[in-house]
Short mmCIF file of C-alpha atoms in Angstrom, two decimals:
data_model
loop_
_atom_site.label_atom_id
_atom_site.label_comp_id
_atom_site.label_asym_id
_atom_site.label_seq_id
_atom_site.Cartn_x
_atom_site.Cartn_y
_atom_site.Cartn_z
CA MET A 1 0.00 0.00 0.00
CA LYS A 2 1.31 3.42 -1.00
CA ILE A 3 -0.11 6.92 -1.19
CA LYS A 4 0.93 9.27 -3.96
CA LYS A 5 2.64 12.40 -2.65
CA THR A 6 0.58 14.64 -4.97
CA SER A 7 -2.65 13.08 -3.67
CA LEU A 8 -1.53 13.56 -0.08
CA ARG A 9 -0.67 17.21 -0.66
CA LYS A 10 -4.04 17.77 -2.38
CA SER A 11 -5.80 16.21 0.64
CA PHE A 12 -3.80 18.49 2.95
CA GLU A 13 -5.11 21.50 1.00
CA ASP A 14 -8.68 20.19 1.16
CA LEU A 15 -8.50 19.66 4.93
CA GLY A 16 -8.47 23.43 5.36
CA LYS A 17 -11.71 23.76 3.39
CA ILE A 18 -13.92 21.45 5.43
CA LYS A 19 -15.64 21.38 8.80
CA VAL A 20 -16.15 18.26 10.88
CA LEU A 21 -18.82 18.14 13.58
CA VAL A 22 -17.86 16.34 16.79
CA ILE A 23 -20.64 15.27 19.13
CA GLY A 24 -20.04 13.38 22.36
CA ASP A 25 -18.66 13.36 25.87
CA LEU A 26 -16.35 16.25 26.74
CA ILE A 27 -13.69 15.52 29.37
CA LEU A 28 -10.99 17.71 30.92
CA ASP A 29 -7.70 15.88 31.44
CA GLU A 30 -5.44 17.09 34.23
CA TYR A 31 -1.84 16.00 34.78
CA LEU A 32 0.12 16.36 38.02
CA ILE A 33 3.73 15.58 37.12
CA GLY A 34 6.56 15.06 39.58
CA SER A 35 8.95 12.59 41.17
CA VAL A 36 8.92 9.96 43.91
CA GLU A 37 11.70 9.98 46.48
CA ARG A 38 10.08 8.33 49.49
CA ILE A 39 7.19 6.22 50.75
CA SER A 40 4.51 7.87 52.87
CA PRO A 41 4.74 7.24 56.64
CA GLU A 42 0.93 7.20 56.72
CA ALA A 43 0.46 4.24 54.34
CA PRO A 44 2.62 2.07 52.02
CA VAL A 45 2.16 4.41 49.06
CA PRO A 46 4.61 6.65 47.16
CA VAL A 47 4.74 10.36 47.88
CA VAL A 48 4.70 12.29 44.61
CA TRP A 49 6.47 15.62 44.73
CA VAL A 50 4.54 17.61 42.11
CA ARG A 51 6.75 19.88 39.99
CA ASN A 52 4.44 20.62 37.08
CA GLU A 53 0.72 20.74 36.33
CA LYS A 54 -1.17 20.93 33.05
CA GLN A 55 -4.67 20.52 31.67
CA SER A 56 -5.76 19.44 28.20
CA LEU A 57 -8.80 18.27 26.28
CA GLY A 58 -9.90 14.67 26.75
CA GLY A 59 -12.80 12.58 25.49
CA SER A 60 -14.46 14.14 22.46
CA GLY A 61 -12.44 17.28 23.19
CA ASN A 62 -9.30 15.43 22.16
CA VAL A 63 -10.98 14.62 18.84
CA VAL A 64 -11.46 18.36 18.34
CA GLN A 65 -7.84 18.96 19.32
CA ASN A 66 -6.71 16.41 16.73
CA LEU A 67 -8.82 18.10 14.03
CA SER A 68 -7.25 21.46 14.78
CA SER A 69 -3.76 19.94 14.69
CA ILE A 70 -4.22 18.76 11.09
CA GLY A 71 -5.85 21.99 9.95
CA VAL A 72 -9.55 21.07 10.08
CA SER A 73 -12.20 23.36 11.56
CA GLY A 74 -14.45 21.75 14.15
CA VAL A 75 -18.03 22.19 15.32
CA VAL A 76 -18.49 20.90 18.86
CA PHE A 77 -21.56 19.55 20.65
CA GLY A 78 -21.19 18.45 24.28
CA ARG A 79 -21.96 19.07 27.94
CA ILE A 80 -19.99 20.77 30.70
CA GLY A 81 -20.76 21.95 34.21
CA LEU A 82 -20.97 25.50 35.49
CA ASP A 83 -17.66 25.21 37.32
CA LYS A 84 -13.96 26.05 37.10
CA ALA A 85 -13.22 22.88 35.13
CA GLY A 86 -15.96 23.78 32.65
CA ASP A 87 -14.50 27.25 32.14
CA SER A 88 -11.08 25.69 31.54
CA LEU A 89 -12.46 23.11 29.09
CA GLU A 90 -14.32 25.79 27.13
CA GLY A 91 -11.18 27.90 27.02
CA HIS A 92 -9.16 24.98 25.64
CA LEU A 93 -11.78 24.39 22.93
CA LEU A 94 -11.70 28.05 21.88
CA ALA A 95 -7.89 27.88 21.83
CA ASN A 96 -8.10 24.96 19.38
CA SER A 97 -9.55 26.95 16.47
CA VAL A 98 -13.19 26.40 17.47
CA THR A 99 -15.14 29.64 17.15
CA SER A 100 -17.74 30.56 19.74
CA LYS A 101 -20.52 30.16 17.15
CA ASP A 102 -19.36 26.59 16.47
CA LEU A 103 -19.30 25.69 20.16
CA VAL A 104 -22.71 24.28 21.15
CA LEU A 105 -22.38 23.50 24.84
CA LEU A 106 -25.05 22.35 27.23
CA LYS A 107 -24.02 23.95 30.53
CA SER A 108 -25.44 21.97 33.43
CA LYS A 109 -26.23 23.59 36.76
CA SER A 110 -26.44 20.23 38.54
CA LEU A 111 -23.65 18.15 36.96
CA PRO A 112 -19.91 18.76 37.22
CA THR A 113 -17.57 18.91 34.26
CA ILE A 114 -15.94 15.49 33.86
CA LEU A 115 -12.39 15.80 35.20
CA LYS A 116 -9.77 13.05 35.06
CA THR A 117 -6.60 13.74 37.05
CA ARG A 118 -3.53 11.64 36.29
CA ILE A 119 -0.62 11.65 38.73
CA ILE A 120 2.66 10.92 36.95
CA ALA A 121 6.15 10.33 38.34
CA SER A 122 9.27 9.41 36.36
CA HIS A 123 7.15 9.02 33.18
CA GLN A 124 4.90 6.47 34.91
CA GLN A 125 1.25 6.98 35.81
CA ILE A 126 0.89 6.39 39.56
CA CYS A 127 -2.90 6.65 39.67
CA ARG A 128 -5.90 8.38 38.13
CA VAL A 129 -8.62 10.27 40.00
CA ASP A 130 -12.00 10.67 38.23
CA ARG A 131 -14.62 13.26 39.13
CA GLU A 132 -17.85 12.74 37.21
CA GLU A 133 -21.58 12.08 37.42
CA VAL A 134 -23.06 9.96 34.62
CA VAL A 135 -26.60 11.21 34.02
CA PRO A 136 -28.45 10.88 30.67
CA LEU A 137 -29.84 13.91 28.87
CA THR A 138 -33.49 14.74 29.44
CA ILE A 139 -35.97 14.50 26.56
CA GLU A 140 -36.18 18.30 26.45
CA GLU A 141 -32.39 18.64 26.31
CA GLU A 142 -32.25 16.14 23.44
CA LYS A 143 -34.86 18.07 21.47
CA ASN A 144 -32.92 21.33 21.83
CA ILE A 145 -29.65 19.66 20.85
CA LEU A 146 -31.18 18.09 17.73
CA LEU A 147 -32.62 21.43 16.59
CA GLN A 148 -29.17 23.02 16.80
CA PHE A 149 -27.50 19.94 15.31
CA GLU A 150 -29.75 20.00 12.25
CA THR A 151 -28.76 23.60 11.56
CA LYS A 152 -25.01 23.10 12.07
CA LEU A 153 -24.94 19.85 10.09
CA LYS A 154 -25.49 21.71 6.81
CA GLU A 155 -22.07 23.40 7.19
CA CYS A 156 -20.15 20.16 7.79
CA ALA A 157 -18.63 17.47 5.59
CA ALA A 158 -18.68 14.78 8.26
CA VAL A 159 -19.80 13.96 11.80
CA ILE A 160 -17.87 12.05 14.47
CA LEU A 161 -19.76 10.42 17.35
CA SER A 162 -17.25 10.24 20.21
CA ASP A 163 -19.01 8.01 22.74
CA TYR A 164 -17.53 7.59 26.22
CA ASP A 165 -20.88 6.54 27.76
CA LYS A 166 -21.03 9.53 30.09
CA GLY A 167 -24.69 10.36 29.45
CA TYR A 168 -24.59 12.82 26.56
CA LEU A 169 -24.98 10.34 23.71
CA THR A 170 -28.19 8.61 24.74
CA PRO A 171 -29.58 5.77 22.59
CA SER A 172 -32.30 8.01 21.15
CA LEU A 173 -29.87 10.87 20.42
CA ILE A 174 -27.46 8.47 18.68
CA GLN A 175 -30.19 7.16 16.41
CA SER A 176 -31.56 10.64 15.65
CA VAL A 177 -28.13 12.04 14.82
CA ILE A 178 -27.36 9.17 12.44
CA ALA A 179 -30.75 9.51 10.75
CA LEU A 180 -30.17 13.23 10.16
CA CYS A 181 -26.69 12.57 8.76
CA ASN A 182 -28.05 9.97 6.35
CA ARG A 183 -30.85 12.29 5.28
CA GLU A 184 -28.32 15.01 4.47
CA ASN A 185 -25.84 12.55 2.88
CA LYS A 186 -23.15 13.38 5.43
CA ILE A 187 -20.36 11.01 6.40
CA VAL A 188 -20.87 9.73 9.95
CA THR A 189 -18.17 7.85 11.86
CA VAL A 190 -18.27 6.38 15.35
CA ASP A 191 -15.79 5.72 18.14
CA PRO A 192 -18.13 3.32 19.96
CA GLN A 193 -19.05 2.26 23.46
CA VAL A 194 -19.81 -1.42 24.05
CA SER A 195 -23.07 -0.54 25.83
CA HIS A 196 -24.33 1.15 22.63
CA PHE A 197 -22.51 -1.07 20.14
CA PHE A 198 -25.43 -2.31 18.05
CA LEU A 199 -27.21 1.06 17.96
CA TYR A 200 -24.84 2.55 15.37
CA LYS A 201 -26.71 1.38 12.28
CA ASN A 202 -26.18 2.72 8.74
CA ILE A 203 -22.99 4.68 9.42
CA HIS A 204 -19.86 5.04 7.30
CA ILE A 205 -17.48 3.34 9.73
CA MET A 206 -17.05 2.24 13.34
CA THR A 207 -13.57 2.05 14.92
CA PRO A 208 -13.61 -0.19 18.03
CA ASN A 209 -10.48 -1.82 19.39
CA HIS A 210 -10.34 -5.62 19.45
CA HIS A 211 -11.28 -5.75 23.14
CA GLU A 212 -14.45 -3.68 22.54
CA ALA A 213 -15.46 -5.63 19.44
CA GLY A 214 -14.80 -8.93 21.21
CA LYS A 215 -16.80 -7.89 24.26
CA ALA A 216 -19.74 -6.86 22.06
CA LEU A 217 -19.69 -10.28 20.37
CA GLY A 218 -18.99 -12.22 23.55
CA ARG A 219 -15.66 -13.74 22.52
CA LYS A 220 -11.95 -12.95 22.17
CA LEU A 221 -10.63 -11.72 18.85
CA THR A 222 -6.97 -12.54 18.26
CA SER A 223 -6.18 -13.95 14.81
CA ASP A 224 -6.74 -12.33 11.41
CA LEU A 225 -9.46 -14.87 10.69
CA GLU A 226 -11.27 -14.11 13.96
CA ILE A 227 -11.08 -10.39 13.19
CA GLU A 228 -12.40 -10.90 9.65
CA THR A 229 -15.29 -13.03 10.90
CA ALA A 230 -16.12 -10.38 13.51
CA CYS A 231 -16.07 -7.58 10.92
CA ARG A 232 -18.50 -9.46 8.68
CA GLU A 233 -20.77 -10.36 11.61
CA ILE A 234 -20.92 -6.80 12.89
CA SER A 235 -21.41 -5.43 9.38
CA GLU A 236 -24.38 -7.73 8.76
CA LYS A 237 -26.11 -6.18 11.78
CA LEU A 238 -25.12 -2.55 11.29
CA THR A 239 -24.62 -2.25 7.49
CA PRO A 240 -21.77 0.30 7.60
CA ASP A 241 -19.70 1.14 4.52
CA ALA A 242 -16.65 -0.18 6.37
CA MET A 243 -15.47 -1.63 9.68
CA MET A 244 -12.17 -0.88 11.38
CA ILE A 245 -10.85 -2.85 14.34
CA THR A 246 -7.69 -1.51 15.98
CA ARG A 247 -5.48 -4.26 17.37
CA GLY A 248 -2.76 -2.70 19.51
CA GLU A 249 0.65 -4.15 18.67
CA LYS A 250 -0.92 -5.96 15.68
CA GLY A 251 -1.95 -2.72 14.00
CA MET A 252 -5.46 -2.50 12.54
CA SER A 253 -7.80 -4.32 10.19
CA ILE A 254 -10.21 -2.68 7.73
CA TYR A 255 -13.19 -4.29 6.04
CA GLU A 256 -15.00 -2.74 3.06
CA ARG A 257 -18.47 -4.24 3.05
CA LYS A 258 -19.49 -3.54 -0.55
CA THR A 259 -16.37 -5.11 -2.05
CA ASN A 260 -15.91 -7.69 0.74
CA SER A 261 -12.26 -6.57 0.95
CA PHE A 262 -9.89 -6.74 3.92
CA TYR A 263 -6.73 -4.77 4.70
CA HIS A 264 -4.52 -5.81 7.61
CA ILE A 265 -2.15 -2.92 8.38
CA PRO A 266 0.74 -3.65 10.77
CA THR A 267 1.53 -1.33 13.65
CA VAL A 268 4.10 1.38 12.98
CA ALA A 269 4.74 2.50 16.57
CA LYS A 270 8.47 2.37 17.35
CA GLU A 271 7.99 2.93 21.08
CA VAL A 272 4.74 3.01 23.03
CA PHE A 273 5.00 5.75 25.64
CA ASP A 274 1.31 6.44 26.32
CA VAL A 275 -1.75 5.01 24.49
CA THR A 276 -4.05 7.71 25.91
CA GLY A 277 -6.09 9.22 23.08
CA ALA A 278 -4.75 6.96 20.31
CA GLY A 279 -8.30 5.95 19.39
CA ASP A 280 -9.24 9.63 19.10
CA THR A 281 -6.39 10.17 16.66
CA VAL A 282 -7.44 7.16 14.58
CA ILE A 283 -11.04 8.26 14.07
CA THR A 284 -10.13 11.92 13.62
CA THR A 285 -7.52 11.46 10.92
CA TYR A 286 -9.55 8.77 9.14
CA THR A 287 -12.72 10.90 9.09
CA ALA A 288 -10.95 14.05 7.98
CA PHE A 289 -9.17 12.39 5.06
CA ILE A 290 -12.28 10.44 3.99
CA ALA A 291 -14.12 13.78 3.94
CA THR A 292 -11.58 15.06 1.39
CA GLY A 293 -12.49 12.18 -0.91
CA MET A 294 -9.57 9.88 -0.10
CA PRO A 295 -10.19 6.11 -0.56
CA ILE A 296 -10.94 4.02 2.54
CA ALA A 297 -7.66 2.05 2.48
CA ASP A 298 -5.53 5.19 2.14
CA ALA A 299 -7.37 7.03 4.94
CA ALA A 300 -6.97 3.97 7.16
CA LEU A 301 -3.24 3.83 6.44
CA ILE A 302 -2.86 7.48 7.43
CA SER A 303 -4.84 6.91 10.63
CA ASN A 304 -2.59 3.97 11.51
CA VAL A 305 0.58 6.00 10.96
CA SER A 306 -0.89 8.89 12.97
CA ALA A 307 -1.71 6.62 15.90
CA GLY A 308 1.83 5.26 15.80
CA ILE A 309 3.12 8.80 16.20
CA VAL A 310 0.90 9.86 19.12
CA VAL A 311 1.55 6.79 21.28
CA GLY A 312 5.16 7.96 21.41
CA LYS A 313 4.04 11.14 23.19
CA LEU A 314 2.76 11.79 26.74
CA GLY A 315 -0.97 12.14 27.31
CA ALA A 316 -3.79 12.68 24.83
CA ALA A 317 -1.44 13.93 22.10
CA THR A 318 -2.04 15.03 18.51
CA VAL A 319 -0.35 14.72 15.13
CA THR A 320 0.41 17.33 12.45
CA GLN A 321 0.35 17.25 8.63
CA LYS A 322 4.15 17.42 8.61
CA GLU A 323 4.46 14.46 10.97
CA ILE A 324 2.00 12.44 8.86
CA GLU A 325 3.96 13.08 5.66
CA GLU A 326 7.29 12.32 7.34
CA GLY A 327 5.84 9.17 8.91
CA LEU A 328 4.53 7.89 5.58
CA LYS A 329 7.86 8.66 3.90
CA THR A 330 9.96 6.98 6.61
CA LEU A 331 7.84 3.83 6.49
CA GLY A 332 7.91 3.61 2.71
CA TYR A 333 4.19 4.33 2.28
CA LEU A 334 4.67 7.54 0.28
CA GLU A 335 5.00 7.24 -3.50
CA VAL A 336 6.87 10.10 -5.11
CA GLU A 337 5.98 10.36 -8.80
CA SER A 338 8.83 10.86 -11.25
#
């Protein structure tokens, strides 16, 4: 598999002309970074001497961050709380090339912004502290969201459902969003949750990892044959254009339903430093390049290379156009025409 350099450059140009709508669970990631030099006298646990703190976008927010990093404008639908974390999350979204008019936030008076705090020492995560309340949207909230979604959808080339099962993407909202996308002939892609797995009918592609797909089917998926069987089985139920199953150190597998074709793409990660957000990078880069008209196999290859780059970085990282081109070239996937 190779991508022509001229085609890649044309897709890069087209990325700046499209908008992608991201709808799902917004999360604020917080990192407390330091070192461990002693064990606590109060309990047999390490004492982390914090030397640095930072916050970044997590959940569907990291999808938006990834879009911005490759030059794509985003439209964001999600929920935050009326709190300090919510203010910070909104500020991060606005700092990632999302305009205020393209930021459709439900601000809850009763629910906190989802905040995940990771404590890191010597490049190792010591523990994670989650602050969240998982409460589904009300019927009235769904109605208001769909009215705004229908309006914003007309401006967008594609829609990403980023489902972390935190209450925003309810079963009825998922089905309504997909129906509207199909009505308007918009590409719709899904980073799924197992609890909603068989609700994502008639989409372009779903991108579960092999653990999620296996759990949905009630069995382990290890070999290429098991993955292929799973892709066909899931596709029969959901009728997507394609299925992608990411497989960790084994890379990813893509199934095109109409042609009954499979592509098994090996991993390209040289060193896995942190897998946080790799799935967000996969669906973001795939969706963006598909929206420019790139073929399924080529977009999948780019998403695989992009994921290999971000797992070598700390936290929910992103990838740039330059890194994508360099990654493809280094791995021999870039065809330079004479």
